[in-house]
Amino acid sequence: MEYRTHARTHSVRLKRKSAFGTAIVVILSIGLIALIIALSPIGAFLSDHVFVPLFETLTGPDSDEQIVSALAGQEATTTTQPSAEPSEKPQQERVLTVDETPFYILQMGVFTDESAAEDHAEEIRRMGAGGFVYHDNAVFRVFAAAYLDEDSLVKVQGQVRSDGFEATPYITDSARIKITLRGDQNAIEETEQSVSFLKDVPETLSKLALSFDKGECDAQELKQKIRSMLSACEEKLAFFDSVKDESVARFRTVLEKYQKSVSTFLNEYDSIVSDECASALKHLQLETIIDYILFFDQE
């Protein structure tokens, strides 16, 4: 009894081992056949068009591919959709005040006859002075130079008188104006800088004329500085051209006169004799001062 039972159990185990071995043989055979088929053209076709799609269908898409697709879709949306409009800059309001600007001019004579004034102007130009003729209502004033402070004017006046020439002070200043500016901060600041530049031109020329007379600035340095002034003038003109507000754009009028005067000076510079350079510079200085004064007086 016990033997039978043991023999039967042993017989069953033998059958299981036999079945397992048979399965291995079958799998190896199938694998071998599949390998042979895979290496053939027909196998490659079946692999690409039958087995791989079937496997992807059963297993589902790869997780990495889903992430890439999602990122690709997001990137496409970012690049194809128009960017959002920038938020409107906060508008500001500021009052721009242009104070009176005094200029201290050395006057060399007052004439009722223009020809007499021009002759006298030519005479003092040969001395290195500006010789600028200013038609002031019914008279013609002949100016020699201008200064930024009264002390400098009085000092030069005394020297000229000691040389036997008549010289009197002619002090003038521009009118004071106020402008209300509205816009974003950058636009307001650029407007303020451009308007301030109008006064900078005659003031800078006054300093250059004094520096040139003292020998602190040679002819080439002077020419380079005047060129830089012209470039800055053209830059400010471009800004005023872009301004839509007529109350601000009108300042380009005096800048246009500056540009014309400075350009003329530079065009004639190479033909100017060194002794005449000081006179031409003072003439340019006086011309811009008068343009500045007249412009603000009519505002």
mmCIF file of N, CA and C in Angstrom, residues 138-260:
data_model
loop_
_atom_site.group_PDB
_atom_site.id
_atom_site.type_symbol
_atom_site.label_atom_id
_atom_site.label_comp_id
_atom_site.label_asym_id
_atom_site.label_seq_id
_atom_site.Cartn_x
_atom_site.Cartn_y
_atom_site.Cartn_z
ATOM 1 N N ALA A 138 14.944 149.069 -34.664
ATOM 2 C CA ALA A 138 15.416 150.090 -35.603
ATOM 3 C C ALA A 138 16.923 150.237 -35.596
ATOM 4 N N VAL A 139 17.639 149.468 -34.785
ATOM 5 C CA VAL A 139 19.094 149.619 -34.693
ATOM 6 C C VAL A 139 19.779 148.290 -34.998
ATOM 7 N N PHE A 140 21.081 148.411 -35.266
ATOM 8 C CA PHE A 140 21.915 147.241 -35.530
ATOM 9 C C PHE A 140 23.030 147.203 -34.480
ATOM 10 N N ARG A 141 22.999 146.178 -33.674
ATOM 11 C CA ARG A 141 23.977 146.035 -32.605
ATOM 12 C C ARG A 141 25.099 145.102 -33.065
ATOM 13 N N VAL A 142 26.321 145.500 -32.745
ATOM 14 C CA VAL A 142 27.486 144.691 -33.097
ATOM 15 C C VAL A 142 28.028 144.059 -31.815
ATOM 16 N N PHE A 143 28.018 142.738 -31.798
ATOM 17 C CA PHE A 143 28.454 141.997 -30.619
ATOM 18 C C PHE A 143 29.838 141.383 -30.855
ATOM 19 N N ALA A 144 30.628 141.340 -29.777
ATOM 20 C CA ALA A 144 31.968 140.761 -29.860
ATOM 21 C C ALA A 144 31.989 139.328 -29.338
ATOM 22 N N ALA A 145 31.388 139.104 -28.183
ATOM 23 C CA ALA A 145 31.374 137.778 -27.572
ATOM 24 C C ALA A 145 30.352 137.781 -26.444
ATOM 25 N N ALA A 146 30.095 136.613 -25.898
ATOM 26 C CA ALA A 146 29.148 136.487 -24.785
ATOM 27 C C ALA A 146 29.777 135.657 -23.676
ATOM 28 N N TYR A 147 29.281 135.860 -22.468
ATOM 29 C CA TYR A 147 29.844 135.201 -21.289
ATOM 30 C C TYR A 147 28.704 134.700 -20.413
ATOM 31 N N LEU A 148 29.033 133.724 -19.573
ATOM 32 C CA LEU A 148 28.016 133.098 -18.740
ATOM 33 C C LEU A 148 27.860 133.768 -17.386
ATOM 34 N N ASP A 149 28.742 134.717 -17.077
ATOM 35 C CA ASP A 149 28.620 135.458 -15.817
ATOM 36 C C ASP A 149 29.039 136.909 -16.037
ATOM 37 N N GLU A 150 28.538 137.767 -15.192
ATOM 38 C CA GLU A 150 28.768 139.205 -15.366
ATOM 39 C C GLU A 150 30.213 139.588 -15.069
ATOM 40 N N ASP A 151 30.852 138.911 -14.156
ATOM 41 C CA ASP A 151 32.235 139.240 -13.812
ATOM 42 C C ASP A 151 33.157 139.078 -15.012
ATOM 43 N N SER A 152 32.960 138.008 -15.769
ATOM 44 C CA SER A 152 33.796 137.786 -16.958
ATOM 45 C C SER A 152 33.571 138.883 -17.986
ATOM 46 N N LEU A 153 32.313 139.292 -18.131
ATOM 47 C CA LEU A 153 31.991 140.358 -19.075
ATOM 48 C C LEU A 153 32.685 141.665 -18.680
ATOM 49 N N VAL A 154 32.607 142.031 -17.418
ATOM 50 C CA VAL A 154 33.205 143.284 -16.949
ATOM 51 C C VAL A 154 34.724 143.267 -17.125
ATOM 52 N N LYS A 155 35.318 142.112 -16.881
ATOM 53 C CA LYS A 155 36.778 141.998 -17.017
ATOM 54 C C LYS A 155 37.213 142.225 -18.456
ATOM 55 N N VAL A 156 36.540 141.573 -19.410
ATOM 56 C CA VAL A 156 36.902 141.732 -20.819
ATOM 57 C C VAL A 156 36.577 143.146 -21.295
ATOM 58 N N GLN A 157 35.478 143.700 -20.799
ATOM 59 C CA GLN A 157 35.105 145.064 -21.169
ATOM 60 C C GLN A 157 36.218 146.048 -20.803
ATOM 61 N N GLY A 158 36.793 145.873 -19.637
ATOM 62 C CA GLY A 158 37.884 146.762 -19.221
ATOM 63 C C GLY A 158 39.093 146.617 -20.121
ATOM 64 N N GLN A 159 39.421 145.409 -20.549
ATOM 65 C CA GLN A 159 40.570 145.209 -21.424
ATOM 66 C C GLN A 159 40.347 145.861 -22.783
ATOM 67 N N VAL A 160 39.118 145.716 -23.317
ATOM 68 C CA VAL A 160 38.814 146.275 -24.633
ATOM 69 C C VAL A 160 38.847 147.799 -24.586
ATOM 70 N N ARG A 161 38.324 148.367 -23.531
ATOM 71 C CA ARG A 161 38.328 149.827 -23.405
ATOM 72 C C ARG A 161 39.741 150.375 -23.274
ATOM 73 N N SER A 162 40.594 149.620 -22.602
ATOM 74 C CA SER A 162 41.982 150.067 -22.461
ATOM 75 C C SER A 162 42.712 150.071 -23.803
ATOM 76 N N ASP A 163 42.208 149.279 -24.767
ATOM 77 C CA ASP A 163 42.771 149.262 -26.116
ATOM 78 C C ASP A 163 42.177 150.358 -26.993
ATOM 79 N N GLY A 164 41.269 151.151 -26.451
ATOM 80 C CA GLY A 164 40.722 152.296 -27.177
ATOM 81 C C GLY A 164 39.425 152.025 -27.919
ATOM 82 N N PHE A 165 38.734 150.951 -27.571
ATOM 83 C CA PHE A 165 37.464 150.627 -28.233
ATOM 84 C C PHE A 165 36.292 150.855 -27.279
ATOM 85 N N GLU A 166 35.220 151.274 -27.898
ATOM 86 C CA GLU A 166 33.996 151.426 -27.121
ATOM 87 C C GLU A 166 33.398 150.039 -26.866
ATOM 88 N N ALA A 167 33.017 149.797 -25.636
ATOM 89 C CA ALA A 167 32.440 148.496 -25.289
ATOM 90 C C ALA A 167 31.456 148.689 -24.142
ATOM 91 N N THR A 168 30.265 148.190 -24.330
ATOM 92 C CA THR A 168 29.238 148.302 -23.299
ATOM 93 C C THR A 168 28.608 146.924 -23.073
ATOM 94 N N PRO A 169 28.125 146.669 -21.882
ATOM 95 C CA PRO A 169 27.478 145.379 -21.621
ATOM 96 C C PRO A 169 26.056 145.348 -22.181
ATOM 97 N N TYR A 170 25.703 144.241 -22.754
ATOM 98 C CA TYR A 170 24.336 144.005 -23.225
ATOM 99 C C TYR A 170 23.870 142.698 -22.588
ATOM 100 N N ILE A 171 23.058 142.829 -21.551
ATOM 101 C CA ILE A 171 22.629 141.648 -20.787
ATOM 102 C C ILE A 171 21.203 141.294 -21.193
ATOM 103 N N THR A 172 21.022 140.076 -21.576
ATOM 104 C CA THR A 172 19.699 139.613 -22.003
ATOM 105 C C THR A 172 19.426 138.236 -21.420
ATOM 106 N N ASP A 173 18.185 137.921 -21.267
ATOM 107 C CA ASP A 173 17.836 136.583 -20.793
ATOM 108 C C ASP A 173 16.578 136.102 -21.495
ATOM 109 N N SER A 174 16.412 134.785 -21.474
ATOM 110 C CA SER A 174 15.241 134.192 -22.120
ATOM 111 C C SER A 174 14.046 134.244 -21.185
ATOM 112 N N ALA A 175 12.883 134.107 -21.765
ATOM 113 C CA ALA A 175 11.663 134.084 -20.971
ATOM 114 C C ALA A 175 11.532 132.747 -20.236
ATOM 115 N N ARG A 176 10.789 132.749 -19.146
ATOM 116 C CA ARG A 176 10.554 131.544 -18.361
ATOM 117 C C ARG A 176 9.257 130.901 -18.839
ATOM 118 N N ILE A 177 9.307 129.612 -19.129
ATOM 119 C CA ILE A 177 8.116 128.930 -19.621
ATOM 120 C C ILE A 177 7.872 127.665 -18.815
ATOM 121 N N LYS A 178 6.619 127.211 -18.841
ATOM 122 C CA LYS A 178 6.229 125.959 -18.195
ATOM 123 C C LYS A 178 5.478 125.088 -19.189
ATOM 124 N N ILE A 179 5.753 123.793 -19.142
ATOM 125 C CA ILE A 179 5.087 122.841 -20.027
ATOM 126 C C ILE A 179 4.657 121.649 -19.185
ATOM 127 N N THR A 180 3.426 121.206 -19.368
ATOM 128 C CA THR A 180 2.948 120.011 -18.685
ATOM 129 C C THR A 180 3.173 118.810 -19.584
ATOM 130 N N LEU A 181 3.964 117.866 -19.107
ATOM 131 C CA LEU A 181 4.291 116.671 -19.871
ATOM 132 C C LEU A 181 3.477 115.498 -19.351
ATOM 133 N N ARG A 182 2.919 114.715 -20.257
ATOM 134 C CA ARG A 182 2.155 113.524 -19.888
ATOM 135 C C ARG A 182 2.688 112.333 -20.687
ATOM 136 N N GLY A 183 2.859 111.223 -20.018
ATOM 137 C CA GLY A 183 3.349 110.017 -20.692
ATOM 138 C C GLY A 183 4.052 109.116 -19.705
ATOM 139 N N ASP A 184 4.716 108.074 -20.238
ATOM 140 C CA ASP A 184 5.448 107.193 -19.343
ATOM 141 C C ASP A 184 6.746 107.868 -18.912
ATOM 142 N N GLN A 185 7.352 107.340 -17.898
ATOM 143 C CA GLN A 185 8.499 107.986 -17.268
ATOM 144 C C GLN A 185 9.663 108.173 -18.237
ATOM 145 N N ASN A 186 9.953 107.169 -19.053
ATOM 146 C CA ASN A 186 11.076 107.266 -19.989
ATOM 147 C C ASN A 186 10.871 108.392 -20.996
ATOM 148 N N ALA A 187 9.645 108.502 -21.512
ATOM 149 C CA ALA A 187 9.358 109.545 -22.498
ATOM 150 C C ALA A 187 9.489 110.930 -21.875
ATOM 151 N N ILE A 188 9.014 111.070 -20.646
ATOM 152 C CA ILE A 188 9.098 112.364 -19.970
ATOM 153 C C ILE A 188 10.550 112.750 -19.732
ATOM 154 N N GLU A 189 11.352 111.801 -19.276
ATOM 155 C CA GLU A 189 12.758 112.087 -19.002
ATOM 156 C C GLU A 189 13.516 112.452 -20.271
ATOM 157 N N GLU A 190 13.221 111.758 -21.361
ATOM 158 C CA GLU A 190 13.896 112.077 -22.628
ATOM 159 C C GLU A 190 13.483 113.451 -23.137
ATOM 160 N N THR A 191 12.221 113.814 -22.923
ATOM 161 C CA THR A 191 11.770 115.143 -23.318
ATOM 162 C C THR A 191 12.496 116.219 -22.526
ATOM 163 N N GLU A 192 12.621 116.009 -21.237
ATOM 164 C CA GLU A 192 13.324 116.981 -20.392
ATOM 165 C C GLU A 192 14.775 117.139 -20.835
ATOM 166 N N GLN A 193 15.429 116.033 -21.155
ATOM 167 C CA GLN A 193 16.821 116.101 -21.599
ATOM 168 C C GLN A 193 16.948 116.837 -22.929
ATOM 169 N N SER A 194 16.008 116.595 -23.825
ATOM 170 C CA SER A 194 16.061 117.229 -25.144
ATOM 171 C C SER A 194 15.816 118.727 -25.043
ATOM 172 N N VAL A 195 14.891 119.132 -24.192
ATOM 173 C CA VAL A 195 14.623 120.560 -24.015
ATOM 174 C C VAL A 195 15.819 121.238 -23.348
ATOM 175 N N SER A 196 16.422 120.568 -22.379
ATOM 176 C CA SER A 196 17.600 121.130 -21.708
ATOM 177 C C SER A 196 18.765 121.299 -22.678
ATOM 178 N N PHE A 197 18.814 120.436 -23.689
ATOM 179 C CA PHE A 197 19.886 120.515 -24.676
ATOM 180 C C PHE A 197 19.857 121.839 -25.435
ATOM 181 N N LEU A 198 18.688 122.434 -25.553
ATOM 182 C CA LEU A 198 18.580 123.710 -26.262
ATOM 183 C C LEU A 198 19.450 124.771 -25.601
ATOM 184 N N LYS A 199 19.481 124.768 -24.280
ATOM 185 C CA LYS A 199 20.312 125.726 -23.548
ATOM 186 C C LYS A 199 21.765 125.276 -23.509
ATOM 187 N N ASP A 200 21.993 123.973 -23.547
ATOM 188 C CA ASP A 200 23.358 123.456 -23.464
ATOM 189 C C ASP A 200 24.218 123.909 -24.632
ATOM 190 N N VAL A 201 23.610 124.056 -25.818
ATOM 191 C CA VAL A 201 24.396 124.398 -27.003
ATOM 192 C C VAL A 201 25.073 125.759 -26.870
ATOM 193 N N PRO A 202 24.337 126.861 -26.631
ATOM 194 C CA PRO A 202 25.036 128.150 -26.491
ATOM 195 C C PRO A 202 25.954 128.202 -25.275
ATOM 196 N N GLU A 203 25.581 127.521 -24.205
ATOM 197 C CA GLU A 203 26.449 127.518 -23.017
ATOM 198 C C GLU A 203 27.747 126.780 -23.295
ATOM 199 N N THR A 204 27.659 125.644 -23.985
ATOM 200 C CA THR A 204 28.861 124.878 -24.321
ATOM 201 C C THR A 204 29.770 125.654 -25.269
ATOM 202 N N LEU A 205 29.171 126.331 -26.227
ATOM 203 C CA LEU A 205 29.957 127.134 -27.164
ATOM 204 C C LEU A 205 30.644 128.299 -26.448
ATOM 205 N N SER A 206 29.984 128.861 -25.458
ATOM 206 C CA SER A 206 30.597 129.944 -24.684
ATOM 207 C C SER A 206 31.821 129.451 -23.937
ATOM 208 N N LYS A 207 31.724 128.263 -23.350
ATOM 209 C CA LYS A 207 32.861 127.676 -22.637
ATOM 210 C C LYS A 207 33.992 127.317 -23.604
ATOM 211 N N LEU A 208 33.619 126.796 -24.779
ATOM 212 C CA LEU A 208 34.634 126.438 -25.765
ATOM 213 C C LEU A 208 35.384 127.675 -26.273
ATOM 214 N N ALA A 209 34.652 128.767 -26.490
ATOM 215 C CA ALA A 209 35.281 129.995 -26.973
ATOM 216 C C ALA A 209 36.299 130.512 -25.963
ATOM 217 N N LEU A 210 35.931 130.478 -24.688
ATOM 218 C CA LEU A 210 36.850 130.929 -23.643
ATOM 219 C C LEU A 210 38.051 130.004 -23.532
ATOM 220 N N SER A 211 37.802 128.698 -23.611
ATOM 221 C CA SER A 211 38.881 127.721 -23.522
ATOM 222 C C SER A 211 39.836 127.843 -24.705
ATOM 223 N N PHE A 212 39.296 128.111 -25.888
ATOM 224 C CA PHE A 212 40.131 128.240 -27.080
ATOM 225 C C PHE A 212 41.000 129.500 -26.995
ATOM 226 N N ASP A 213 40.426 130.588 -26.480
ATOM 227 C CA ASP A 213 41.203 131.827 -26.331
ATOM 228 C C ASP A 213 42.357 131.642 -25.354
ATOM 229 N N LYS A 214 42.162 130.828 -24.321
ATOM 230 C CA LYS A 214 43.195 130.609 -23.321
ATOM 231 C C LYS A 214 44.227 129.570 -23.759
ATOM 232 N N GLY A 215 43.998 128.941 -24.906
ATOM 233 C CA GLY A 215 44.927 127.934 -25.386
ATOM 234 C C GLY A 215 44.750 126.584 -24.717
ATOM 235 N N GLU A 216 43.642 126.393 -24.024
ATOM 236 C CA GLU A 216 43.374 125.114 -23.363
ATOM 237 C C GLU A 216 42.823 124.073 -24.324
ATOM 238 N N CYS A 217 42.443 124.501 -25.526
ATOM 239 C CA CYS A 217 41.846 123.614 -26.527
ATOM 240 C C CYS A 217 42.412 123.999 -27.889
ATOM 241 N N ASP A 218 43.045 123.039 -28.589
ATOM 242 C CA ASP A 218 43.609 123.363 -29.898
ATOM 243 C C ASP A 218 42.553 123.224 -30.991
ATOM 244 N N ALA A 219 42.954 123.512 -32.221
ATOM 245 C CA ALA A 219 42.007 123.564 -33.332
ATOM 246 C C ALA A 219 41.361 122.214 -33.615
ATOM 247 N N GLN A 220 42.142 121.138 -33.541
ATOM 248 C CA GLN A 220 41.600 119.812 -33.834
ATOM 249 C C GLN A 220 40.623 119.349 -32.745
ATOM 250 N N GLU A 221 40.978 119.631 -31.497
ATOM 251 C CA GLU A 221 40.072 119.293 -30.399
ATOM 252 C C GLU A 221 38.770 120.068 -30.516
ATOM 253 N N LEU A 222 38.899 121.325 -30.888
ATOM 254 C CA LEU A 222 37.712 122.163 -31.061
ATOM 255 C C LEU A 222 36.807 121.591 -32.148
ATOM 256 N N LYS A 223 37.393 121.200 -33.262
ATOM 257 C CA LYS A 223 36.614 120.664 -34.371
ATOM 258 C C LYS A 223 35.900 119.381 -33.967
ATOM 259 N N GLN A 224 36.592 118.534 -33.221
ATOM 260 C CA GLN A 224 35.990 117.281 -32.785
ATOM 261 C C GLN A 224 34.819 117.525 -31.845
ATOM 262 N N LYS A 225 34.950 118.482 -30.957
ATOM 263 C CA LYS A 225 33.868 118.793 -30.018
ATOM 264 C C LYS A 225 32.662 119.390 -30.737
ATOM 265 N N ILE A 226 32.919 120.187 -31.743
ATOM 266 C CA ILE A 226 31.807 120.757 -32.522
ATOM 267 C C ILE A 226 31.098 119.654 -33.307
ATOM 268 N N ARG A 227 31.848 118.696 -33.807
ATOM 269 C CA ARG A 227 31.228 117.560 -34.503
ATOM 270 C C ARG A 227 30.333 116.759 -33.561
ATOM 271 N N SER A 228 30.817 116.553 -32.349
ATOM 272 C CA SER A 228 30.010 115.832 -31.356
ATOM 273 C C SER A 228 28.738 116.593 -31.048
ATOM 274 N N MET A 229 28.835 117.902 -31.002
ATOM 275 C CA MET A 229 27.655 118.728 -30.768
ATOM 276 C C MET A 229 26.648 118.583 -31.905
ATOM 277 N N LEU A 230 27.149 118.533 -33.128
ATOM 278 C CA LEU A 230 26.265 118.368 -34.281
ATOM 279 C C LEU A 230 25.558 117.018 -34.235
ATOM 280 N N SER A 231 26.278 115.965 -33.870
ATOM 281 C CA SER A 231 25.670 114.633 -33.762
ATOM 282 C C SER A 231 24.576 114.620 -32.705
ATOM 283 N N ALA A 232 24.842 115.257 -31.569
ATOM 284 C CA ALA A 232 23.838 115.329 -30.509
ATOM 285 C C ALA A 232 22.621 116.135 -30.966
ATOM 286 N N CYS A 233 22.869 117.178 -31.715
ATOM 287 C CA CYS A 233 21.778 118.004 -32.229
ATOM 288 C C CYS A 233 20.887 117.197 -33.173
ATOM 289 N N GLU A 234 21.481 116.409 -34.037
ATOM 290 C CA GLU A 234 20.716 115.582 -34.966
ATOM 291 C C GLU A 234 19.936 114.494 -34.232
ATOM 292 N N GLU A 235 20.518 113.981 -33.159
ATOM 293 C CA GLU A 235 19.823 112.970 -32.349
ATOM 294 C C GLU A 235 18.577 113.566 -31.688
ATOM 295 N N LYS A 236 18.712 114.781 -31.159
ATOM 296 C CA LYS A 236 17.559 115.434 -30.522
ATOM 297 C C LYS A 236 16.496 115.805 -31.557
ATOM 298 N N LEU A 237 16.935 116.167 -32.740
ATOM 299 C CA LEU A 237 15.976 116.469 -33.807
ATOM 300 C C LEU A 237 15.149 115.234 -34.142
ATOM 301 N N ALA A 238 15.799 114.077 -34.203
ATOM 302 C CA ALA A 238 15.085 112.833 -34.484
ATOM 303 C C ALA A 238 14.067 112.543 -33.389
ATOM 304 N N PHE A 239 14.420 112.851 -32.150
ATOM 305 C CA PHE A 239 13.469 112.628 -31.056
ATOM 306 C C PHE A 239 12.252 113.536 -31.210
ATOM 307 N N PHE A 240 12.467 114.813 -31.472
ATOM 308 C CA PHE A 240 11.346 115.736 -31.611
ATOM 309 C C PHE A 240 10.466 115.378 -32.808
ATOM 310 N N ASP A 241 11.074 114.793 -33.830
ATOM 311 C CA ASP A 241 10.278 114.339 -34.974
ATOM 312 C C ASP A 241 9.333 113.212 -34.586
ATOM 313 N N SER A 242 9.720 112.436 -33.589
ATOM 314 C CA SER A 242 8.902 111.295 -33.169
ATOM 315 C C SER A 242 7.828 111.675 -32.154
ATOM 316 N N VAL A 243 7.897 112.883 -31.631
ATOM 317 C CA VAL A 243 6.936 113.314 -30.619
ATOM 318 C C VAL A 243 5.655 113.779 -31.292
ATOM 319 N N LYS A 244 4.532 113.259 -30.827
ATOM 320 C CA LYS A 244 3.243 113.620 -31.414
ATOM 321 C C LYS A 244 2.657 114.900 -30.798
ATOM 322 N N ASP A 245 3.094 115.218 -29.594
ATOM 323 C CA ASP A 245 2.577 116.387 -28.902
ATOM 324 C C ASP A 245 3.193 117.648 -29.516
ATOM 325 N N GLU A 246 2.370 118.478 -30.103
ATOM 326 C CA GLU A 246 2.851 119.674 -30.788
ATOM 327 C C GLU A 246 3.511 120.654 -29.836
ATOM 328 N N SER A 247 3.064 120.661 -28.568
ATOM 329 C CA SER A 247 3.642 121.583 -27.589
ATOM 330 C C SER A 247 5.109 121.266 -27.331
ATOM 331 N N VAL A 248 5.516 120.036 -27.554
ATOM 332 C CA VAL A 248 6.905 119.639 -27.380
ATOM 333 C C VAL A 248 7.640 119.655 -28.720
ATOM 334 N N ALA A 249 6.975 119.211 -29.761
ATOM 335 C CA ALA A 249 7.612 119.108 -31.079
ATOM 336 C C ALA A 249 8.057 120.467 -31.612
ATOM 337 N N ARG A 250 7.440 121.542 -31.148
ATOM 338 C CA ARG A 250 7.795 122.865 -31.671
ATOM 339 C C ARG A 250 9.222 123.278 -31.302
ATOM 340 N N PHE A 251 9.815 122.596 -30.313
ATOM 341 C CA PHE A 251 11.175 122.939 -29.922
ATOM 342 C C PHE A 251 12.191 122.582 -30.996
ATOM 343 N N ARG A 252 11.792 121.774 -31.952
ATOM 344 C CA ARG A 252 12.707 121.424 -33.028
ATOM 345 C C ARG A 252 13.057 122.645 -33.883
ATOM 346 N N THR A 253 12.254 123.716 -33.791
ATOM 347 C CA THR A 253 12.513 124.919 -34.593
ATOM 348 C C THR A 253 13.886 125.499 -34.298
ATOM 349 N N VAL A 254 14.182 125.684 -33.022
ATOM 350 C CA VAL A 254 15.473 126.250 -32.665
ATOM 351 C C VAL A 254 16.598 125.250 -32.918
ATOM 352 N N LEU A 255 16.308 123.961 -32.781
ATOM 353 C CA LEU A 255 17.323 122.947 -33.065
ATOM 354 C C LEU A 255 17.705 122.937 -34.536
ATOM 355 N N GLU A 256 16.743 123.176 -35.396
ATOM 356 C CA GLU A 256 17.037 123.240 -36.825
ATOM 357 C C GLU A 256 18.002 124.388 -37.127
ATOM 358 N N LYS A 257 17.818 125.504 -36.430
ATOM 359 C CA LYS A 257 18.722 126.637 -36.629
ATOM 360 C C LYS A 257 20.115 126.307 -36.096
ATOM 361 N N TYR A 258 20.174 125.654 -34.953
ATOM 362 C CA TYR A 258 21.465 125.216 -34.426
ATOM 363 C C TYR A 258 22.186 124.329 -35.433
ATOM 364 N N GLN A 259 21.449 123.357 -35.945
ATOM 365 C CA GLN A 259 22.043 122.396 -36.882
ATOM 366 C C GLN A 259 22.611 123.103 -38.110
ATOM 367 N N LYS A 260 21.874 124.041 -38.624
ATOM 368 C CA LYS A 260 22.320 124.770 -39.816
ATOM 369 C C LYS A 260 23.580 125.580 -39.516
#
